[in-house]
Tab-separated table of C-alpha atoms in Angstrom:
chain	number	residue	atom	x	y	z
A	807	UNK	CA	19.444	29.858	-51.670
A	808	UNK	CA	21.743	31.552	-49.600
A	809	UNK	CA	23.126	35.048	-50.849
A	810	UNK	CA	26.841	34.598	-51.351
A	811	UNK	CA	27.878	38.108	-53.914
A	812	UNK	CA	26.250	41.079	-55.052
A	813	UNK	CA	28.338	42.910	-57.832
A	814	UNK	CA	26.843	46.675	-59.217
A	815	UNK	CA	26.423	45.827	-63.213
A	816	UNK	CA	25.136	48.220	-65.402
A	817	UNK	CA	21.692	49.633	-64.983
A	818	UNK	CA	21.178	46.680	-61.675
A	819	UNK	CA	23.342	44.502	-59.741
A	820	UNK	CA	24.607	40.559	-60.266
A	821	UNK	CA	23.240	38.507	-57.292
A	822	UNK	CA	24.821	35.099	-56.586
A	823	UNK	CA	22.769	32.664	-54.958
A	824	UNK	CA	24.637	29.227	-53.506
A	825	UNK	CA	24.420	26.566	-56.211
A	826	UNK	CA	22.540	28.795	-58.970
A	827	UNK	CA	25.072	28.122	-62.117
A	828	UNK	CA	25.179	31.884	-63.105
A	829	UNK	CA	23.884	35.201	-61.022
A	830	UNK	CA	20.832	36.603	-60.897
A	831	UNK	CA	20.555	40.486	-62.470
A	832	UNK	CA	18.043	42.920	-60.199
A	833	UNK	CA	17.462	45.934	-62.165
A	834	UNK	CA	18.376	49.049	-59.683
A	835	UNK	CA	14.370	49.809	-59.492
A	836	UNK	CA	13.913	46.644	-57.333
A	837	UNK	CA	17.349	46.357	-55.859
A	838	UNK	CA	16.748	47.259	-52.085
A	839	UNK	CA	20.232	46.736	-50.402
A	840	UNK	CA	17.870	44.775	-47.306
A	841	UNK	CA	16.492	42.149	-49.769
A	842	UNK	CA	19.639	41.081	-51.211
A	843	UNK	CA	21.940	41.294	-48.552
A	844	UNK	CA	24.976	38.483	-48.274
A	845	UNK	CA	24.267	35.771	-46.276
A	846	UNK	CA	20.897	36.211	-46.351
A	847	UNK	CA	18.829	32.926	-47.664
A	848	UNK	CA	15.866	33.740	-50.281
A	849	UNK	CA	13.856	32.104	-52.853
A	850	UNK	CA	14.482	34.492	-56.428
A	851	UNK	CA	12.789	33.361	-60.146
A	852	UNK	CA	14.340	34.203	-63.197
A	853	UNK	CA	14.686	32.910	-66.441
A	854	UNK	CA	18.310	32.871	-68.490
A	855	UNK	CA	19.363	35.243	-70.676
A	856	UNK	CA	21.808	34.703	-73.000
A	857	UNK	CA	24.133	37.522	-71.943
A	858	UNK	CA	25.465	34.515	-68.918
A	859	UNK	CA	23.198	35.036	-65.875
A	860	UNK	CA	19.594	34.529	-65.185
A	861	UNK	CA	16.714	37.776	-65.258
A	862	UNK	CA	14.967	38.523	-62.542
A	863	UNK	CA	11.365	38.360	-62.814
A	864	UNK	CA	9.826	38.379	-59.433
A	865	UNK	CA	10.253	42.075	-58.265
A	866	UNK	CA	7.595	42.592	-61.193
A	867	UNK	CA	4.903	40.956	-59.177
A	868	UNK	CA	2.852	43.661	-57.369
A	869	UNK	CA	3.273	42.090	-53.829
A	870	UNK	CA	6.006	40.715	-52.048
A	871	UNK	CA	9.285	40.518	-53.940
A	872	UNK	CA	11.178	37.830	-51.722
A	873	UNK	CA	11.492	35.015	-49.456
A	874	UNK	CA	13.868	34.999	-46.093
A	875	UNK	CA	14.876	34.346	-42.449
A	876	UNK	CA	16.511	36.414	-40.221
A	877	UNK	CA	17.507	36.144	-37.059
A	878	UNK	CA	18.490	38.340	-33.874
A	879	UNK	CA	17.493	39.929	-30.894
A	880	UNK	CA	13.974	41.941	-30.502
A	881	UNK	CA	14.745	45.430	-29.807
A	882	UNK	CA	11.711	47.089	-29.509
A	883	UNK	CA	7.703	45.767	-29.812
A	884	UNK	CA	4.922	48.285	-31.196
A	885	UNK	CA	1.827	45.816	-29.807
A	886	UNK	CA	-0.823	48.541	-31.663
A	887	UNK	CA	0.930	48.612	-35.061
A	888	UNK	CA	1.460	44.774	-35.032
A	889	UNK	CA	5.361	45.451	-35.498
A	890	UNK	CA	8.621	44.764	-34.136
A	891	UNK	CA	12.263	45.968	-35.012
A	892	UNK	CA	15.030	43.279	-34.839
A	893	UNK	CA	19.254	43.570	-34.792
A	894	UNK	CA	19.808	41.527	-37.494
A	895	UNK	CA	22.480	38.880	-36.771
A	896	UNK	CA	23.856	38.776	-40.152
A	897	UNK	CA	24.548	42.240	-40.363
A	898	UNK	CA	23.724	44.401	-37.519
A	899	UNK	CA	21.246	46.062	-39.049
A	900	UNK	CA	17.951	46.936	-37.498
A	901	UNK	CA	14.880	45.545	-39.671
A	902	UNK	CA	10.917	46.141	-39.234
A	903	UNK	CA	9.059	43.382	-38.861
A	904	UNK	CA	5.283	43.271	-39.454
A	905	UNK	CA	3.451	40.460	-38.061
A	906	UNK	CA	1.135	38.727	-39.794
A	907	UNK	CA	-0.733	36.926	-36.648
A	908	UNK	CA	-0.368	39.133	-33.146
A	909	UNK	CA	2.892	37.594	-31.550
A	910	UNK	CA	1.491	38.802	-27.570
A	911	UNK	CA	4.507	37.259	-26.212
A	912	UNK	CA	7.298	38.789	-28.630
A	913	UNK	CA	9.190	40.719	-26.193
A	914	UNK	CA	12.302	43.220	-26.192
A	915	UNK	CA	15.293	41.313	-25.544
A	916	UNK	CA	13.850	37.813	-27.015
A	917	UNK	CA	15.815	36.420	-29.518
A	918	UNK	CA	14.149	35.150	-32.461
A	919	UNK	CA	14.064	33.241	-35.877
A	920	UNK	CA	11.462	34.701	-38.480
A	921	UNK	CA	10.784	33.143	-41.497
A	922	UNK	CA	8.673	35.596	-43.850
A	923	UNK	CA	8.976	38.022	-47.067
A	924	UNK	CA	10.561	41.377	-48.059
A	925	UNK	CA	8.144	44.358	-49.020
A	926	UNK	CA	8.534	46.512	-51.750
A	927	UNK	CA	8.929	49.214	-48.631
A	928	UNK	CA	11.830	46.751	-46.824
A	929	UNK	CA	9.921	45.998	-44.282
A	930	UNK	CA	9.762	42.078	-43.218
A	931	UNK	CA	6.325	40.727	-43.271
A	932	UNK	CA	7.130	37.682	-40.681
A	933	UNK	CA	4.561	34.630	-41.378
A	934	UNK	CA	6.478	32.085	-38.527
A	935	UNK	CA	8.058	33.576	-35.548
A	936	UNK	CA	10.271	31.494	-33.315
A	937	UNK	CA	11.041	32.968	-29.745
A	938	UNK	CA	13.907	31.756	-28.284
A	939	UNK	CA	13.809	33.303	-24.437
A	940	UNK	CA	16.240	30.932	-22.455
A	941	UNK	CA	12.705	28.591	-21.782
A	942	UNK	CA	13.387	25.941	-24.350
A	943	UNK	CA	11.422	28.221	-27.668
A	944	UNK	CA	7.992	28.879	-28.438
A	945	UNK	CA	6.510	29.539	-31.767
């Protein structure tokens, strides 16, 4: 669902996802302000506590930690590393993307829909990239 509060609580922070009943705690080790951003849609699991919101159990996994899009404008392309950085339209911030497939025709100034997963690191490890160059799209 689609991030809609985040609220510092104790040793973590509440998250409220659209249409979740209660919110989501994150302890602060694996709060990273660029996972849990407002606005931002991701998948979370949890289980609920009695204390009135739900614990967050997938930051414990060793890999990724969370599902999202974003979307914005390329602003730069490292063709070698197999990244890109992107001006995130939700919040003007800039965000790494790692690709998981070379994207050749990724290009700065493209604008672009990712879908993909947060790193532990927050970078975004992109596994669909939609170009939108004025031609009609590509993926």
């Amino acid at each position: 669902g689609r991030v809609s509060r985040v609220d510092r609580h104790g040793g973590g922070y509440r998250v409220w996802i659209a249409g979740a009943h209660y919110p989501f705690f994150i302890p602060d080790r694996y709060y990273h302000h660029d996972r849990f951003r407002v606005g931002l849609t991701i998948n979370l699991g949890g289980y609920y506590n009695r204390g009135g919101y739900y614990d967050y159990y997938d930051g414990y996994n060793a890999g990724v930690t969370s599902a999202g899009a974003l979307r914005g404008v390329v602003e730069s392309v490292d063709y070698r590393r197999g990244t890109f950085v992107v001006r995130n339209d939700a919040t003007g911030s800039f965000v790494t993307v790692i690709m998981s497939r070379r994207q050749e025709d990724v290009r700065p100034g493209d604008y672009v829909e990712i879908s993909g997963d947060w790193t532990r690191s927050g970078l975004f490890e992109a596994y669909d990239v939609y170009v939108d160059a004025g031609d009609g799209g590509r993926w």
